[in-house]
XYZ file of C-alpha atoms in Angstrom:
733
model
C 44.204 -174.861 -81.627
C 46.504 -174.129 -78.613
C 46.530 -171.269 -76.224
C 49.434 -169.028 -75.524
C 49.900 -167.412 -72.139
C 52.648 -165.091 -70.943
C 53.640 -164.666 -67.338
C 56.236 -162.481 -65.559
C 58.560 -164.257 -63.148
C 60.292 -162.922 -60.052
C 63.221 -164.567 -58.259
C 65.345 -165.839 -61.096
C 69.071 -165.111 -60.447
C 70.798 -167.134 -63.172
C 69.891 -169.036 -66.412
C 69.783 -172.299 -64.607
C 66.650 -171.050 -62.807
C 65.062 -170.544 -66.267
C 65.824 -174.227 -67.202
C 64.253 -175.335 -63.864
C 61.109 -173.497 -64.546
C 60.830 -174.647 -68.247
C 61.132 -178.242 -67.170
C 58.755 -177.974 -64.202
C 56.036 -176.077 -66.086
C 56.539 -178.398 -69.100
C 55.450 -181.365 -66.921
C 51.913 -179.980 -66.310
C 48.982 -181.615 -68.016
C 47.918 -179.778 -71.171
C 51.337 -177.909 -71.555
C 52.759 -178.406 -75.068
C 55.792 -176.199 -74.493
C 57.232 -173.823 -71.843
C 59.924 -171.283 -72.706
C 61.514 -168.848 -70.215
C 63.354 -165.828 -71.380
C 65.886 -165.172 -68.550
C 66.835 -161.698 -69.862
C 63.127 -160.360 -69.782
C 62.047 -162.758 -66.972
C 59.024 -163.839 -68.978
C 57.452 -167.316 -69.242
C 55.560 -168.278 -72.408
C 53.383 -171.337 -72.143
C 51.574 -173.089 -75.097
C 48.714 -175.415 -74.483
C 45.552 -175.583 -72.653
C 46.401 -175.216 -68.907
C 44.957 -173.440 -66.025
C 47.021 -170.273 -65.116
C 46.485 -171.154 -61.432
C 48.208 -174.472 -62.110
C 51.163 -172.622 -63.641
C 51.443 -170.293 -60.684
C 51.270 -173.079 -58.208
C 53.986 -175.169 -60.066
C 56.327 -172.048 -60.281
C 55.936 -171.337 -56.577
C 56.623 -174.927 -55.761
C 60.022 -174.489 -57.546
C 60.871 -171.456 -55.413
C 59.761 -168.650 -57.782
C 56.896 -166.169 -58.178
C 54.578 -164.949 -60.801
C 53.771 -161.248 -60.786
C 50.497 -159.707 -62.189
C 51.765 -156.448 -63.707
C 54.555 -155.245 -65.825
C 57.423 -153.331 -64.078
C 57.149 -149.504 -64.118
C 58.598 -148.128 -67.390
C 58.698 -144.558 -66.646
C 62.118 -143.111 -67.198
C 63.814 -142.720 -63.863
C 67.399 -143.433 -62.803
C 68.149 -146.605 -60.988
C 69.128 -146.217 -57.368
C 72.715 -146.824 -56.502
C 73.814 -150.241 -56.082
C 73.884 -150.688 -52.205
C 70.627 -148.687 -51.370
C 68.929 -150.484 -54.406
C 70.055 -153.931 -53.033
C 68.776 -153.095 -49.471
C 65.430 -152.175 -50.969
C 65.529 -155.331 -53.073
C 66.061 -157.444 -49.856
C 62.857 -156.082 -48.320
C 60.811 -156.875 -51.511
C 60.167 -160.567 -50.971
C 59.210 -163.043 -48.136
C 62.208 -165.182 -48.885
C 64.706 -162.321 -48.535
C 62.958 -161.103 -45.422
C 63.386 -164.511 -43.915
C 67.049 -164.306 -44.747
C 67.375 -161.041 -42.947
C 65.708 -162.618 -39.835
C 68.046 -165.637 -40.063
C 70.950 -163.160 -40.219
C 69.718 -161.391 -37.159
C 69.425 -164.648 -35.160
C 72.933 -165.548 -36.191
C 74.250 -162.248 -34.964
C 72.317 -162.508 -31.707
C 73.774 -166.004 -31.128
C 77.271 -164.734 -31.907
C 76.887 -161.849 -29.386
C 75.459 -164.230 -26.702
C 78.278 -166.749 -27.279
C 80.712 -163.765 -26.716
C 78.959 -162.849 -23.498
C 79.526 -166.453 -22.095
C 75.986 -167.820 -22.329
C 75.489 -171.556 -22.654
C 76.452 -173.264 -25.919
C 73.025 -175.051 -26.058
C 71.391 -171.600 -26.293
C 73.585 -170.137 -28.985
C 73.260 -173.397 -30.930
C 69.494 -173.111 -30.586
C 69.494 -169.604 -32.177
C 71.850 -170.836 -34.940
C 69.483 -173.830 -35.772
C 66.634 -171.451 -35.657
C 68.450 -169.153 -38.135
C 69.143 -172.117 -40.265
C 65.498 -173.276 -40.313
C 64.077 -169.703 -41.070
C 66.534 -168.800 -43.859
C 67.013 -172.308 -45.236
C 63.273 -173.318 -45.448
C 62.708 -171.747 -48.789
C 65.849 -173.299 -50.142
C 65.188 -176.759 -48.940
C 61.531 -176.660 -50.085
C 62.687 -175.599 -53.646
C 65.226 -178.279 -53.661
C 62.885 -181.062 -52.650
C 60.098 -179.980 -55.123
C 62.587 -179.684 -57.912
C 63.857 -183.154 -57.174
C 60.321 -184.453 -57.228
C 59.066 -182.502 -60.172
C 62.129 -182.377 -62.513
C 64.126 -185.332 -61.046
C 67.311 -183.211 -61.151
C 69.751 -181.905 -58.583
C 69.583 -178.191 -58.291
C 71.924 -175.697 -56.656
C 69.598 -175.463 -53.690
C 69.861 -179.289 -53.296
C 73.596 -179.042 -52.896
C 73.269 -176.399 -50.357
C 70.666 -178.256 -48.459
C 72.716 -181.321 -48.141
C 75.805 -179.463 -47.160
C 73.912 -177.679 -44.445
C 72.313 -180.843 -43.016
C 75.712 -182.542 -43.138
C 77.375 -179.692 -41.259
C 74.709 -179.932 -38.493
C 75.236 -183.744 -38.205
C 78.989 -183.423 -37.674
C 78.413 -180.625 -35.105
C 79.299 -177.537 -37.281
C 76.099 -175.829 -36.423
C 77.345 -172.123 -36.713
C 78.931 -172.894 -40.012
C 75.812 -174.609 -41.333
C 73.723 -171.434 -40.429
C 76.429 -169.079 -41.800
C 76.508 -171.319 -45.031
C 72.747 -170.771 -45.728
C 72.796 -167.274 -44.753
C 75.605 -166.310 -47.051
C 74.243 -168.443 -49.833
C 70.830 -166.776 -49.600
C 72.492 -163.279 -49.631
C 74.548 -164.455 -52.697
C 71.476 -165.571 -54.580
C 69.822 -162.241 -53.692
C 72.773 -160.318 -55.025
C 72.700 -162.394 -58.181
C 68.982 -161.756 -58.566
C 69.444 -158.076 -58.024
C 72.300 -157.618 -60.555
C 70.212 -159.717 -63.146
C 67.315 -157.346 -62.510
C 69.547 -154.326 -63.053
C 70.712 -155.997 -66.265
C 67.082 -156.379 -67.437
C 66.508 -152.660 -66.732
C 68.477 -151.757 -69.852
C 65.745 -153.351 -71.941
C 63.154 -151.684 -69.885
C 64.901 -148.405 -70.888
C 64.003 -149.025 -74.474
C 60.437 -149.741 -73.629
C 60.213 -146.428 -71.574
C 61.220 -144.442 -74.649
C 57.675 -143.801 -75.942
C 55.418 -141.633 -73.729
C 52.435 -143.370 -72.280
C 50.110 -140.499 -73.302
C 49.442 -138.266 -76.371
C 47.656 -135.140 -77.099
C 44.972 -136.009 -79.770
C 43.441 -133.173 -81.912
C 39.765 -133.671 -82.175
C 37.537 -131.076 -83.852
C 39.886 -128.225 -82.867
C 40.144 -129.507 -79.279
C 43.193 -130.920 -77.441
C 42.603 -134.132 -75.341
C 45.133 -136.085 -73.482
C 44.666 -139.889 -73.522
C 46.591 -143.096 -73.312
C 48.400 -144.121 -76.564
C 46.600 -147.418 -76.457
C 43.421 -145.582 -77.255
C 44.739 -143.949 -80.423
C 43.688 -145.282 -83.786
C 45.235 -145.147 -87.282
C 44.548 -141.784 -88.938
C 44.223 -140.037 -85.437
C 46.022 -136.674 -85.475
C 48.194 -135.923 -82.557
C 50.101 -132.778 -81.469
C 53.713 -133.070 -80.511
C 55.191 -129.950 -78.791
C 58.908 -128.830 -79.113
C 61.298 -131.011 -76.972
C 58.720 -133.750 -76.385
C 59.080 -137.444 -77.280
C 57.013 -138.743 -80.298
C 54.545 -141.089 -78.833
C 53.422 -142.995 -81.950
C 54.727 -143.912 -85.494
C 53.156 -141.522 -87.959
C 53.491 -139.176 -90.819
C 53.824 -135.295 -90.326
C 50.725 -133.701 -91.302
C 51.661 -130.196 -90.440
C 54.781 -128.376 -89.323
C 58.557 -129.003 -89.639
C 61.249 -129.775 -87.143
C 64.550 -131.509 -86.471
C 64.053 -134.951 -84.978
C 66.517 -136.807 -82.884
C 66.263 -140.340 -84.132
C 69.276 -141.678 -82.137
C 67.252 -144.039 -79.935
C 65.804 -145.802 -83.002
C 68.440 -145.451 -85.806
C 71.569 -144.603 -83.899
C 72.169 -141.422 -85.903
C 74.304 -138.958 -84.162
C 72.780 -135.787 -85.654
C 69.064 -134.617 -85.692
C 67.206 -135.127 -89.090
C 65.177 -132.425 -90.639
C 61.499 -133.600 -91.096
C 58.579 -131.813 -92.683
C 55.083 -132.423 -94.025
C 54.782 -135.935 -95.409
C 57.802 -137.406 -93.703
C 57.661 -140.488 -91.482
C 58.428 -140.287 -87.807
C 58.959 -142.952 -85.129
C 57.692 -143.506 -81.646
C 60.446 -142.870 -79.067
C 62.360 -140.199 -81.073
C 62.618 -136.599 -79.772
C 61.076 -133.592 -81.426
C 63.250 -130.589 -81.925
C 62.132 -126.876 -81.903
C 58.995 -127.066 -83.972
C 55.483 -128.091 -83.085
C 54.259 -130.949 -85.108
C 50.842 -132.464 -86.084
C 51.190 -136.093 -86.792
C 48.898 -138.611 -88.367
C 49.068 -141.942 -86.803
C 50.071 -144.760 -89.117
C 50.553 -147.626 -86.715
C 48.916 -148.910 -83.617
C 51.041 -149.132 -80.323
C 51.436 -152.937 -80.700
C 52.701 -152.568 -84.263
C 55.055 -149.425 -84.000
C 58.669 -149.521 -84.802
C 59.757 -149.270 -81.155
C 57.497 -152.200 -80.100
C 58.842 -154.289 -82.799
C 62.349 -153.468 -81.845
C 61.712 -154.465 -78.170
C 60.025 -157.705 -79.357
C 62.887 -158.657 -81.522
C 65.511 -157.860 -78.884
C 63.658 -159.979 -76.463
C 63.502 -162.876 -78.988
C 67.192 -162.336 -79.649
C 67.994 -162.437 -75.922
C 65.999 -165.615 -75.555
C 67.870 -167.548 -78.220
C 70.953 -169.296 -76.892
C 74.376 -168.694 -78.299
C 76.636 -171.611 -79.252
C 78.771 -170.913 -76.171
C 75.827 -170.574 -73.994
C 74.245 -173.883 -75.244
C 77.481 -175.484 -74.446
C 77.485 -174.104 -70.900
C 73.933 -175.325 -70.435
C 74.835 -178.987 -71.593
C 78.052 -178.828 -69.500
C 76.161 -177.712 -66.332
C 73.551 -180.391 -66.840
C 76.290 -183.163 -66.228
C 78.499 -181.016 -64.051
C 76.237 -180.829 -60.966
C 75.633 -184.564 -60.772
C 79.383 -185.105 -61.307
C 80.276 -182.772 -58.433
C 77.788 -184.667 -56.178
C 79.567 -187.976 -57.035
C 82.956 -186.473 -56.539
C 81.878 -185.244 -53.135
C 80.631 -188.747 -52.155
C 83.835 -190.325 -53.244
C 86.009 -187.736 -51.471
C 84.053 -188.267 -48.225
C 84.021 -192.055 -48.420
C 87.171 -193.394 -50.155
C 89.983 -192.020 -47.964
C 88.379 -193.220 -44.679
C 87.510 -196.646 -46.209
C 90.645 -197.338 -48.019
C 93.417 -195.349 -46.485
C 92.251 -195.093 -42.925
C 91.896 -191.287 -42.962
C 89.562 -189.600 -40.434
C 85.827 -189.344 -41.524
C 84.948 -186.653 -39.005
C 86.711 -183.505 -37.922
C 89.513 -184.084 -35.391
C 90.060 -182.325 -32.051
C 93.232 -180.761 -33.260
C 91.276 -178.815 -35.918
C 92.084 -181.244 -38.898
C 89.267 -181.419 -41.324
C 87.686 -184.821 -41.668
C 86.903 -186.162 -45.127
C 83.229 -185.760 -44.651
C 83.599 -182.159 -44.141
C 85.888 -181.892 -47.238
C 83.128 -183.667 -49.179
C 80.523 -181.202 -47.850
C 82.811 -178.326 -48.876
C 83.003 -179.794 -52.433
C 79.246 -179.750 -52.589
C 79.294 -175.982 -51.906
C 82.086 -175.357 -54.370
C 80.179 -177.405 -56.815
C 77.591 -174.604 -57.249
C 77.684 -173.719 -60.957
C 76.042 -170.335 -60.642
C 78.997 -168.397 -61.883
C 79.767 -170.611 -64.746
C 75.965 -170.728 -65.948
C 75.563 -166.982 -65.723
C 78.851 -166.131 -67.364
C 77.636 -166.287 -70.913
C 73.906 -165.338 -71.038
C 74.370 -162.005 -69.172
C 77.110 -161.067 -71.601
C 75.049 -161.869 -74.708
C 72.042 -160.010 -73.270
C 74.055 -157.037 -72.538
C 75.616 -156.814 -75.985
C 72.316 -157.376 -77.808
C 70.728 -154.612 -75.611
C 73.761 -152.303 -76.070
C 73.403 -152.786 -79.982
C 69.766 -152.009 -79.946
C 70.486 -148.752 -78.060
C 72.761 -147.788 -81.042
C 70.243 -148.567 -83.638
C 71.479 -152.118 -84.456
C 69.246 -155.096 -84.110
C 71.101 -158.392 -83.674
C 68.647 -161.282 -83.865
C 70.336 -163.698 -81.433
C 73.568 -164.789 -79.813
C 74.339 -167.174 -82.834
C 74.668 -164.237 -85.088
C 76.722 -162.120 -82.558
C 79.096 -164.968 -82.229
C 79.225 -165.425 -85.884
C 80.212 -161.778 -86.466
C 83.547 -162.061 -84.858
C 84.621 -165.019 -87.059
C 83.706 -163.022 -90.294
C 86.613 -162.407 -92.757
C 84.712 -161.140 -95.845
C 82.104 -158.510 -96.007
C 80.035 -158.347 -99.216
C 78.087 -155.180 -100.126
C 75.354 -154.437 -102.523
C 75.993 -151.192 -104.473
C 72.832 -149.246 -105.042
C 71.229 -147.922 -101.947
C 73.973 -149.521 -99.700
C 77.327 -148.126 -100.651
C 75.608 -145.369 -102.700
C 72.827 -143.237 -101.441
C 70.158 -145.135 -103.418
C 68.645 -141.806 -104.752
C 69.953 -141.774 -108.220
C 69.002 -139.004 -110.686
C 68.590 -138.970 -114.404
C 71.579 -137.142 -115.897
C 70.774 -137.790 -119.566
C 67.761 -138.802 -121.652
C 68.765 -139.373 -125.380
C 66.564 -140.467 -128.089
C 67.855 -141.938 -131.437
C 65.756 -139.171 -133.052
C 67.194 -136.439 -130.835
C 66.950 -132.923 -132.390
C 69.316 -131.400 -130.001
C 68.782 -128.117 -128.028
C 67.554 -127.633 -124.462
C 64.297 -129.267 -125.173
C 63.673 -132.344 -127.491
C 60.317 -133.645 -128.089
C 61.617 -137.129 -129.012
C 63.776 -137.374 -125.846
C 60.841 -136.247 -123.670
C 58.488 -138.741 -125.232
C 61.023 -141.618 -124.610
C 61.363 -140.464 -120.730
C 57.487 -140.464 -120.551
C 57.245 -143.970 -121.951
C 59.969 -145.208 -119.636
C 58.212 -143.618 -116.644
C 54.926 -145.332 -117.497
C 56.725 -148.712 -116.979
C 58.981 -147.734 -114.039
C 55.940 -146.337 -112.044
C 55.113 -149.918 -111.275
C 58.532 -150.475 -109.558
C 59.941 -149.411 -106.174
C 63.647 -149.869 -107.281
C 65.678 -146.663 -106.779
C 66.484 -146.441 -110.470
C 62.899 -146.604 -111.275
C 62.043 -143.863 -108.837
C 64.692 -141.679 -110.384
C 63.115 -142.122 -113.929
C 59.629 -141.308 -112.588
C 60.956 -138.292 -110.672
C 62.674 -136.913 -113.776
C 59.404 -137.335 -115.784
C 57.410 -135.475 -113.088
C 59.941 -132.683 -112.967
C 59.528 -132.154 -116.791
C 55.711 -132.354 -116.595
C 55.659 -135.705 -118.568
C 54.247 -138.059 -115.808
C 50.759 -138.068 -117.238
C 51.582 -138.407 -120.893
C 51.246 -142.193 -120.843
C 48.909 -144.167 -118.413
C 50.714 -146.481 -116.096
C 51.769 -149.721 -117.946
C 49.656 -152.857 -117.405
C 50.930 -156.403 -117.056
C 54.312 -155.208 -115.837
C 56.825 -158.108 -115.237
C 60.458 -157.998 -113.992
C 62.952 -159.503 -116.331
C 65.276 -161.238 -113.693
C 67.317 -158.343 -112.765
C 67.681 -157.054 -116.377
C 64.822 -154.702 -116.610
C 61.035 -154.240 -116.767
C 58.442 -154.962 -119.592
C 54.790 -153.881 -119.679
C 51.855 -152.991 -121.949
C 51.684 -149.341 -122.947
C 48.868 -148.338 -125.329
C 48.598 -151.805 -126.512
C 52.316 -152.320 -127.183
C 54.848 -154.287 -125.192
C 57.417 -151.652 -124.143
C 60.780 -152.518 -122.421
C 63.224 -150.687 -120.185
C 66.422 -152.735 -119.681
C 70.106 -152.832 -119.372
C 72.553 -153.111 -122.394
C 72.900 -156.835 -122.192
C 69.145 -157.473 -122.424
C 68.928 -155.235 -125.553
C 71.895 -156.801 -127.145
C 70.301 -160.197 -126.851
C 66.637 -159.357 -127.635
C 66.365 -155.858 -129.243
C 68.635 -155.120 -132.250
C 69.760 -151.437 -132.161
C 71.972 -149.026 -133.951
C 75.878 -148.940 -133.222
C 75.589 -145.227 -132.496
C 73.453 -146.103 -129.403
C 76.133 -148.567 -128.282
C 78.687 -145.852 -128.452
C 76.545 -143.376 -126.456
C 75.923 -146.139 -123.761
C 79.534 -147.032 -123.600
C 80.624 -143.441 -123.216
C 78.095 -142.852 -120.374
C 79.121 -146.060 -118.600
C 82.861 -145.066 -118.720
C 81.949 -141.951 -116.810
C 80.409 -144.192 -114.006
C 76.704 -143.754 -115.072
C 74.247 -146.522 -114.970
C 72.375 -146.827 -118.432
C 68.824 -148.059 -119.377
C 67.722 -148.655 -122.848
C 64.174 -148.007 -123.875
C 61.964 -149.880 -126.577
C 58.317 -149.186 -127.499
C 57.747 -152.603 -128.920
C 58.430 -151.593 -132.572
C 61.972 -150.020 -132.273
C 64.681 -149.060 -129.715
C 64.015 -145.479 -128.965
C 67.158 -144.513 -126.955
C 68.745 -144.646 -123.592
C 68.679 -143.060 -120.169
C 71.743 -142.339 -117.990
C 71.441 -142.394 -114.175
C 73.979 -141.450 -111.682
C 74.102 -142.293 -107.879
C 76.244 -140.599 -105.421
C 78.409 -142.636 -102.964
C 77.323 -142.379 -99.301
C 79.408 -139.880 -97.398
C 80.348 -142.636 -94.812
C 81.111 -145.437 -97.292
C 84.802 -144.600 -97.649
C 85.436 -144.415 -93.980
C 83.388 -147.517 -93.221
C 85.292 -149.646 -95.748
C 88.578 -148.280 -94.481
C 87.663 -149.216 -90.958
C 86.585 -152.737 -91.938
C 89.859 -153.295 -93.529
C 91.548 -152.125 -90.355
C 89.569 -154.839 -88.446
C 91.002 -157.440 -90.896
C 88.000 -157.809 -93.225
C 88.128 -158.297 -97.018
C 85.487 -155.985 -98.679
C 83.712 -157.092 -101.780
C 80.989 -155.383 -103.748
C 78.261 -157.361 -105.610
C 75.980 -155.432 -107.970
C 73.745 -156.006 -110.847
C 75.044 -152.710 -112.385
C 77.322 -152.554 -115.423
C 80.997 -153.098 -114.931
C 82.076 -149.593 -115.708
C 79.736 -148.049 -113.160
C 80.554 -150.671 -110.580
C 84.306 -150.010 -111.089
C 83.797 -146.410 -110.783
C 82.026 -146.735 -107.318
C 84.533 -149.460 -106.188
C 87.440 -147.208 -106.802
C 85.907 -144.313 -105.038
C 85.067 -146.387 -101.998
C 88.072 -148.568 -101.897
C 86.689 -152.097 -101.989
C 89.094 -155.039 -102.459
C 87.063 -156.838 -105.222
C 83.949 -156.132 -107.309
C 81.629 -158.394 -109.333
C 79.181 -156.657 -111.705
C 76.346 -157.429 -114.024
C 74.927 -159.999 -111.398
C 71.371 -161.163 -111.504
C 69.812 -161.919 -108.074
C 70.678 -165.692 -108.394
C 74.302 -164.765 -109.437
C 74.691 -162.777 -106.175
C 73.665 -165.945 -104.329
C 76.160 -167.929 -106.247
C 78.868 -165.282 -105.630
C 78.034 -165.466 -101.839
C 78.208 -169.121 -101.753
C 81.693 -169.091 -103.656
C 83.048 -166.573 -101.144
C 81.987 -168.826 -98.235
C 83.733 -171.828 -99.865
C 86.850 -169.807 -100.311
C 86.928 -167.877 -97.074
C 84.469 -169.487 -94.636
C 82.028 -167.193 -93.096
C 80.768 -164.183 -95.023
C 78.531 -161.149 -94.182
C 76.204 -159.769 -96.931
C 75.071 -156.057 -96.486
C 72.007 -155.072 -98.582
C 68.838 -153.101 -98.265
C 66.847 -156.175 -97.212
C 64.411 -156.111 -100.124
C 66.027 -156.793 -103.446
C 68.922 -158.597 -101.862
C 66.896 -161.059 -99.755
C 68.291 -164.245 -101.459
C 71.937 -163.102 -101.073
C 71.269 -162.083 -97.359
C 69.912 -165.578 -96.715
C 72.758 -167.161 -98.419
C 75.379 -165.461 -96.225
C 76.562 -166.583 -92.713
C 75.021 -163.377 -91.539
C 72.639 -161.137 -93.496
C 72.750 -157.419 -92.583
C 70.068 -155.142 -93.915
C 70.207 -151.374 -93.563
C 67.340 -148.793 -93.302
C 65.240 -151.065 -91.051
C 63.329 -148.390 -89.415
C 61.691 -147.384 -92.661
C 61.294 -151.124 -93.871
C 59.334 -153.724 -91.966
C 60.598 -156.274 -94.489
C 64.212 -155.447 -93.720
C 63.633 -156.012 -90.062
C 62.151 -159.466 -90.717
C 64.420 -160.847 -93.388
C 67.978 -160.120 -92.059
C 69.995 -161.539 -89.211
C 71.219 -158.037 -88.207
C 69.433 -154.814 -89.009
C 70.913 -151.366 -89.128
C 67.960 -149.173 -88.277
C 69.428 -146.037 -89.733
C 69.730 -145.273 -93.554
C 73.570 -145.286 -93.442
C 76.405 -147.671 -92.703
C 77.977 -145.751 -89.880
C 77.046 -148.335 -87.259
C 78.568 -151.304 -89.123
C 82.081 -151.165 -87.810
C 80.747 -150.720 -84.345
C 78.697 -153.876 -84.751
C 81.881 -155.964 -85.582
C 83.751 -154.427 -82.786
C 81.052 -155.087 -80.330
C 80.899 -158.693 -81.423
C 84.760 -159.155 -80.902
C 84.482 -157.418 -77.472
C 81.646 -159.638 -76.410
C 83.567 -162.775 -77.511
C 86.553 -161.862 -75.356
C 84.279 -161.113 -72.270
C 82.577 -164.558 -72.694
C 85.940 -166.284 -72.769
C 87.204 -164.199 -69.803
C 84.065 -165.263 -67.695
C 84.239 -168.829 -68.510
C 88.006 -169.193 -67.852
C 87.798 -167.145 -64.617
C 84.752 -169.200 -63.364
C 86.486 -172.436 -64.106
C 89.837 -171.477 -62.683
C 88.380 -170.343 -59.386
C 86.370 -173.508 -59.126
C 89.524 -175.637 -59.661
C 91.497 -173.738 -57.138
C 88.845 -174.138 -54.405
C 88.455 -177.830 -55.288
C 92.202 -178.286 -54.676
C 91.779 -176.236 -51.337
C 88.912 -178.430 -50.264
C 90.632 -181.662 -50.901
C 93.674 -180.543 -48.772
C 91.254 -179.293 -46.030
C 92.407 -175.734 -46.328
C 89.090 -174.058 -46.920
C 85.728 -173.860 -45.071
C 82.232 -174.068 -46.457
C 81.420 -170.553 -45.656
C 84.678 -169.339 -47.433
C 83.596 -171.456 -50.509
C 80.219 -169.635 -50.550
C 81.968 -166.286 -50.296
C 84.271 -167.266 -53.191
C 81.354 -168.506 -55.363
C 79.333 -165.316 -54.532
C 82.345 -163.168 -55.474
C 82.898 -164.930 -58.710
C 79.322 -164.751 -59.679
C 79.095 -161.058 -59.055
C 82.320 -160.492 -60.964
C 81.331 -162.369 -63.955
C 77.958 -160.576 -63.846
C 79.473 -157.151 -63.688
C 82.115 -158.163 -66.356
C 79.279 -159.542 -68.613
C 77.494 -156.086 -68.300
C 80.527 -154.293 -69.715
C 79.105 -154.413 -73.317
C 76.318 -152.043 -72.124
C 79.208 -149.452 -71.630
C 81.112 -150.423 -74.738
C 82.101 -147.333 -76.557
C 79.555 -145.488 -74.515
C 81.176 -142.024 -75.045
C 80.467 -142.367 -78.769
C 76.915 -143.654 -78.387
C 73.668 -141.835 -77.759
C 72.054 -141.880 -74.374
C 68.618 -143.197 -74.069
C 67.632 -140.509 -71.517
C 67.884 -137.444 -73.577
C 65.140 -135.057 -72.740
């Protein structure tokens, strides 16, 4: 059995840092695997290894482990510049950089005052040593431990080379600017991580527990299942639970993305992190802190951010070969023109750049920071933004796939419809007519005894109808109930095998009167779903059930079509009922009377015809079809742990309103990723040309790389603000 240890890391400024740490820690004895989540700055180590050894290895590579989680209290981040200044004074390395910068400034002032060159050069070398020591140490240790060339190695070689050719002030400026650039990248990455910390800060750290009539405030970690807590008006709900007393409107936007508060009363479920309205609530705790909905969301978002999207994996592979290639190119540029063409190796007295200097400038330009960070920060921002809107996207691979989707397939019951059907008719073959019919009531009671064993919305409608008529206890719950592959249910009631199922099942296995067929056909023509009932000896009659279309379904389908998607409905319901709903909603195609395996076949056929396909369902009955699709989207995840586990994307709310937003976000994210990659490579290419012609200096190359890194980082964070005006703030009171 292996141990799992989790550590928090400080000092990572790009995804390449995460790869460096993974490789380095992975080489320790006893380590089976090491994974670094750049977005959350967490290191997960599997194996039997001393934590002190992990700490020592990480520090050798130039990073730090911290002992405590960041402060999760809800408070606004400082403005960028004051926050960055505070960040600079937070670590020894950045303090050394500031000291180095002070020495460079002092040397410049003394030079302008006419003091000897040797004195100013001494100050510049001191600045280089102070600011460059952490960089050089990290470069050498990474070369020894991982046998790879890091960004720090490129800068160290460039600085040493500049000193050798007499460009001491430029060498010092190079290291100072590079260190400031690294700090800026680290600070912006830390601000991006703050968006995930905002999610974690939603649930209050303390709760008021009611104990024998007394109120006591205690940490939420001390609460246990079945404890009763008090939530006052306007407060955030600290734990998942069920309302034991009181009623109120609950703002569930942080969890489900719903724009309007939801009325909740005794018996209703509530979620940690949501906001209580105007009524005081007593809530019975149903989940511990580590298992509540908000914690599961955060855990899944972290896992999603850790998974690399295809574009990101390509960049990671590209950068692995890119850095050695740039080193080789720099060597060739420095050596070939002087050796073969008689060009000057060193800088000339007239100011002409020698080819050694141009090669060193290429080393600086070869820094792949902007390229490496261009994709992950965008993916992380998009996944976090979606989570803030009540949409869980379980990885960059699914986010990238969403923008390619051409066909969106929907389940009907509970997806396009409300999933709360009601029995509109219960008619026995022996119906006597009138407002009450003993034969019809008995048939309904028999059906309810079987359906009581099912959680399907249609079954719940039958049970509810029996309860409303006072028939729920007429028959004991059926025994040995089995599902008939999407066609109905069968169970033992009073020693007889009773069946509730669709018309196709009864046509095949239960002969019945033509009158019943006429009644069923008439009900289905009006869009109702029908179920026939047999007590084992004879067919008793039928039940008609109606389910209303979701209020947002029409608008969602219309918007998906505007986005260029073909909309298909796949349902196990009868064709007449399916066509009624499809006409009301406006789907392009409908396939009805599908068994679960038929839905899988239908999805596979759509993929063969159109490529990538999304399947939208409730995450429980449609699990096979969700798995068969390119991307499976489950709705109602806040109330269903299974939905959160089975699908690739989870709509936490009960409705479909966030679905178009999810597709728009995927398209927007794709455009930002492409912008960042193209911009990074273009600037690199331009400065490579400038270096080859001797038209740029090393410090200018650093400034350009720093500028590009910051620009792609800020551009990559744009998904956090995507459609912000239509979203719900995490910091509502």
